[in-house]
CSV table of C-alpha atoms in Angstrom, one decimal:
chain,number,residue,atom,x,y,z
A,1,MET,CA,127.5,131.5,-71.3
A,2,ALA,CA,126.5,130.4,-67.8
A,3,ASP,CA,128.0,133.6,-66.3
A,4,ILE,CA,126.2,135.9,-68.7
A,5,PRO,CA,122.9,137.3,-67.3
A,6,VAL,CA,119.9,136.5,-69.4
A,7,LEU,CA,116.4,138.0,-69.0
A,8,THR,CA,113.6,136.2,-70.8
A,9,ILE,CA,110.2,137.9,-71.1
A,10,ASP,CA,107.5,135.6,-72.5
A,11,GLY,CA,103.8,136.3,-73.0
A,12,PRO,CA,101.1,136.7,-75.5
A,13,SER,CA,101.0,139.3,-78.3
A,14,GLY,CA,100.5,142.9,-77.2
A,15,SER,CA,101.4,142.3,-73.5
A,16,GLY,CA,104.3,144.8,-73.7
A,17,LYS,CA,107.1,142.3,-73.5
A,18,GLY,CA,109.0,143.7,-76.4
A,19,THR,CA,108.9,147.2,-75.0
A,20,ILE,CA,110.1,146.1,-71.6
A,21,ALA,CA,112.9,143.9,-73.0
A,22,GLN,CA,114.2,146.8,-75.1
A,23,LEU,CA,114.1,149.2,-72.2
A,24,ILE,CA,116.1,146.7,-70.1
A,25,ALA,CA,118.6,146.1,-72.9
A,26,ARG,CA,119.1,149.9,-73.4
A,27,ASN,CA,119.4,150.8,-69.8
A,28,PHE,CA,121.5,147.8,-68.7
A,29,GLY,CA,123.7,148.0,-71.9
A,30,TRP,CA,122.7,144.4,-72.8
A,31,HIS,CA,122.1,142.8,-76.2
A,32,TYR,CA,118.5,142.3,-77.4
A,33,LEU,CA,116.7,139.5,-79.2
A,34,ASP,CA,113.2,139.9,-80.5
A,35,SER,CA,112.4,136.2,-81.1
A,36,GLY,CA,108.9,137.0,-82.4
A,37,ALA,CA,110.4,139.1,-85.1
A,38,ILE,CA,112.5,136.2,-86.3
A,39,TYR,CA,109.4,134.2,-87.0
A,40,ARG,CA,107.7,137.2,-88.6
A,41,VAL,CA,110.7,137.8,-90.8
A,42,LEU,CA,110.7,134.1,-91.8
A,43,ALA,CA,107.0,134.4,-92.7
A,44,GLN,CA,107.7,137.5,-94.7
A,45,ALA,CA,110.6,135.8,-96.5
A,46,ALA,CA,108.3,132.9,-97.4
A,47,LEU,CA,105.9,135.4,-98.9
A,48,LYS,CA,108.7,137.2,-100.7
A,49,HIS,CA,110.0,134.0,-102.2
A,50,GLN,CA,106.5,132.6,-102.8
A,51,ILE,CA,106.8,129.7,-100.4
A,52,ASP,CA,103.6,128.2,-99.1
A,53,LEU,CA,103.2,128.5,-95.3
A,54,ALA,CA,102.2,124.9,-95.2
A,55,ASP,CA,105.3,123.7,-97.0
A,56,GLU,CA,107.3,122.4,-94.0
A,57,LYS,CA,110.4,121.3,-96.0
A,58,ALA,CA,110.8,124.6,-97.9
A,59,LEU,CA,110.2,126.7,-94.8
A,60,THR,CA,112.8,124.7,-92.8
A,61,ALA,CA,115.3,125.2,-95.5
A,62,LEU,CA,114.5,128.9,-95.6
A,63,ALA,CA,114.9,129.1,-91.8
A,64,GLU,CA,118.3,127.5,-91.9
A,65,THR,CA,119.6,130.3,-94.3
A,66,LEU,CA,117.4,133.2,-93.1
A,67,ASP,CA,119.3,136.5,-93.6
A,68,VAL,CA,118.0,138.6,-90.7
A,69,ARG,CA,119.7,141.4,-88.7
A,70,PHE,CA,118.4,143.5,-85.7
A,71,GLU,CA,119.6,147.0,-85.1
A,72,LEU,CA,118.5,148.4,-81.7
A,73,ASN,CA,118.8,152.2,-82.0
A,74,ASP,CA,118.1,154.9,-79.4
A,75,ASP,CA,114.5,155.3,-80.5
A,76,ASP,CA,113.5,152.1,-82.2
A,77,LEU,CA,114.3,148.6,-83.4
A,78,LYS,CA,115.2,148.1,-87.1
A,79,VAL,CA,114.7,144.7,-88.6
A,80,LEU,CA,116.5,143.9,-91.8
A,81,LEU,CA,115.6,141.0,-94.1
A,82,GLU,CA,118.2,140.4,-96.8
A,83,GLY,CA,119.3,144.0,-96.3
A,84,GLU,CA,115.8,145.4,-96.6
A,85,ASP,CA,114.2,147.2,-93.7
A,86,VAL,CA,111.0,145.3,-93.0
A,87,SER,CA,110.4,146.8,-89.5
A,88,LEU,CA,107.0,148.2,-90.3
A,89,LEU,CA,105.9,145.4,-92.7
A,90,ILE,CA,106.3,142.6,-90.2
A,91,ARG,CA,104.2,144.4,-87.5
A,92,SER,CA,100.8,144.0,-89.1
A,93,GLU,CA,98.3,141.5,-87.6
A,94,GLN,CA,98.4,139.5,-90.8
A,95,ALA,CA,102.2,139.1,-90.5
A,96,GLY,CA,101.7,138.1,-86.8
A,97,ASN,CA,99.2,135.4,-87.7
A,98,ALA,CA,101.4,134.1,-90.5
A,99,ALA,CA,104.3,134.0,-88.0
A,100,SER,CA,102.2,132.1,-85.5
A,101,LYS,CA,101.5,129.4,-88.1
A,102,VAL,CA,105.2,129.2,-89.1
A,103,ALA,CA,106.2,129.0,-85.5
A,104,ALA,CA,104.0,125.9,-84.9
A,105,ILE,CA,106.2,123.8,-87.2
A,106,PRO,CA,108.6,121.7,-85.2
A,107,SER,CA,111.4,121.6,-87.8
A,108,VAL,CA,111.3,125.3,-88.2
A,109,ARG,CA,111.6,125.9,-84.5
A,110,THR,CA,114.6,123.5,-84.4
A,111,ALA,CA,116.3,125.3,-87.3
A,112,LEU,CA,116.0,128.7,-85.6
A,113,LEU,CA,116.8,127.5,-82.0
A,114,GLN,CA,120.6,127.8,-82.2
A,115,ARG,CA,120.4,131.1,-84.1
A,116,GLN,CA,118.5,132.6,-81.2
A,117,ARG,CA,120.9,131.2,-78.6
A,118,ASP,CA,123.8,132.8,-80.5
A,119,PHE,CA,122.5,136.2,-79.4
A,120,CYS,CA,123.8,135.5,-75.9
A,121,HIS,CA,126.9,137.6,-75.4
A,122,ALA,CA,128.4,139.6,-72.5
A,123,PRO,CA,127.5,141.8,-70.8
A,124,GLY,CA,124.0,140.3,-70.9
A,125,LEU,CA,120.9,139.6,-73.0
A,126,ALA,CA,117.3,140.7,-72.8
A,127,THR,CA,114.9,138.7,-75.0
A,128,ASP,CA,111.2,138.4,-75.5
A,129,GLY,CA,109.0,135.8,-77.1
A,130,ARG,CA,106.7,132.9,-76.3
A,131,ASP,CA,109.2,130.2,-75.3
A,132,MET,CA,112.4,132.1,-74.3
A,133,GLY,CA,112.3,130.9,-70.7
A,134,THR,CA,110.9,127.4,-71.4
A,135,VAL,CA,112.9,126.3,-74.4
A,136,VAL,CA,115.5,128.7,-75.8
A,137,PHE,CA,117.1,129.8,-72.6
A,138,PRO,CA,115.8,127.4,-69.9
A,139,ASP,CA,118.7,128.2,-67.6
A,140,ALA,CA,118.2,132.0,-67.8
A,141,GLN,CA,118.8,133.7,-64.4
A,142,PHE,CA,115.7,136.0,-64.8
A,143,LYS,CA,112.4,134.9,-66.3
A,144,VAL,CA,109.2,136.9,-66.6
A,145,PHE,CA,105.8,136.0,-68.0
A,146,LEU,CA,104.0,139.2,-69.0
A,147,THR,CA,100.3,139.1,-69.9
A,148,ALA,CA,97.2,141.3,-70.1
A,149,SER,CA,93.6,140.8,-71.2
A,150,ALA,CA,92.8,140.3,-74.9
A,151,GLU,CA,90.8,143.5,-75.0
A,152,GLU,CA,93.5,145.6,-73.5
A,153,ARG,CA,96.1,144.1,-75.8
A,154,ALA,CA,93.9,144.8,-78.8
A,155,GLN,CA,93.5,148.4,-77.7
A,156,ARG,CA,97.3,148.8,-77.4
A,157,ARG,CA,97.8,147.2,-80.8
A,158,TYR,CA,95.1,149.4,-82.4
A,159,LYS,CA,96.8,152.6,-81.1
A,160,GLN,CA,100.3,151.4,-82.3
A,161,LEU,CA,99.0,150.6,-85.8
A,162,LYS,CA,97.1,153.9,-86.0
A,163,GLN,CA,100.2,155.8,-85.1
A,164,LYS,CA,102.1,154.0,-87.8
A,165,GLY,CA,99.4,154.8,-90.4
A,166,ILE,CA,98.2,151.2,-90.6
A,167,GLU,CA,94.4,150.8,-90.9
A,168,SER,CA,92.8,148.3,-88.5
A,169,ASN,CA,89.5,147.3,-86.9
A,170,LEU,CA,89.4,147.0,-83.1
A,171,SER,CA,86.9,144.1,-83.0
A,172,ASP,CA,88.9,142.2,-85.6
A,173,LEU,CA,92.0,142.7,-83.5
A,174,VAL,CA,90.4,141.3,-80.5
A,175,ALA,CA,89.3,138.2,-82.5
A,176,GLU,CA,92.7,137.8,-84.1
A,177,ILE,CA,94.6,138.1,-80.8
A,178,SER,CA,92.2,135.7,-79.1
A,179,GLU,CA,92.7,133.2,-81.9
A,180,ARG,CA,96.5,133.5,-81.8
A,181,ASP,CA,96.4,133.0,-78.0
A,182,ARG,CA,94.5,129.8,-78.4
A,183,ARG,CA,96.8,128.5,-81.2
A,184,ASP,CA,100.0,129.4,-79.3
A,185,SER,CA,98.8,127.9,-76.1
A,186,GLU,CA,97.5,124.7,-77.6
A,187,ARG,CA,100.3,123.9,-80.1
A,188,GLU,CA,102.2,120.7,-79.3
A,189,VAL,CA,105.7,122.2,-79.6
A,190,ALA,CA,106.8,124.9,-77.1
A,191,PRO,CA,103.3,126.0,-76.1
A,192,LEU,CA,102.9,129.5,-74.6
A,193,ARG,CA,103.1,129.1,-70.8
A,194,PRO,CA,105.1,130.6,-67.9
A,195,ALA,CA,108.5,129.1,-67.4
A,196,GLU,CA,109.0,127.4,-64.0
A,197,GLY,CA,109.8,130.0,-61.4
A,198,ALA,CA,109.0,132.9,-63.6
A,199,LEU,CA,107.8,136.2,-62.3
A,200,ILE,CA,104.2,136.6,-63.5
A,201,LEU,CA,103.0,140.1,-64.2
A,202,ASP,CA,99.6,141.2,-65.4
A,203,SER,CA,99.9,144.5,-67.2
A,204,THR,CA,96.2,145.1,-67.9
A,205,ALA,CA,96.0,147.9,-65.4
A,206,LEU,CA,99.7,148.9,-65.4
A,207,GLY,CA,101.6,151.4,-67.5
A,208,ILE,CA,104.9,150.7,-69.1
A,209,ASP,CA,106.9,152.6,-66.5
A,210,ALA,CA,105.3,150.6,-63.7
A,211,VAL,CA,106.0,147.3,-65.4
A,212,TYR,CA,109.6,148.3,-66.2
A,213,GLU,CA,110.3,149.2,-62.6
A,214,LYS,CA,109.1,145.8,-61.4
A,215,VAL,CA,111.2,144.0,-64.0
A,216,ARG,CA,114.3,146.2,-63.4
A,217,ALA,CA,114.1,145.6,-59.6
A,218,TYR,CA,113.8,141.9,-60.3
A,219,CYS,CA,117.0,142.0,-62.4
A,220,THR,CA,119.2,144.1,-60.1
A,221,ASP,CA,120.4,141.2,-57.9
A,222,PHE,CA,122.7,139.6,-60.4
């Protein structure tokens, strides 16, 4: 695994890390891991099986047997839970908040740790999340921390949801994103923070193409 290039992109919700990681994976021919989707799928599975999000024992058992698959197509990412396409369902702000609560449980994170590491295969891996460079792949060759203001991230999320036909309120999105930032940064286990030596990029005033070019250039020296 040591000779397989790994790019980790960590950052808060709506910073664009998923879009950039997918672009790198497609253009470099690498595998892709959306770690945030794993937690969102777990939260969705808990709701599906009527498991309380505060039930640590039941959630951990569910995490150990979670049936999730990712299919990165030319145009989008398909997420399958127990064979069902939940790609749209897990992208709501409610699902994101539920995932944030689930991700704060130490035993759940431990149960999903090895599953995430198993995504690392030749010729390379691009992955995004909140602790990819600090916990899951601490020895990754390339580490990026991508951020943006809460207001800008809320605007982006609002546009995404609107395009998908999901009703949302901009002011509510700002509040929810700010609350999730606080929770993710203050949690005791794997708090949201830049990995040591990571390239830190603020995308508030940058478009996707500009951010991608900066990350691509950063990864071309392997």
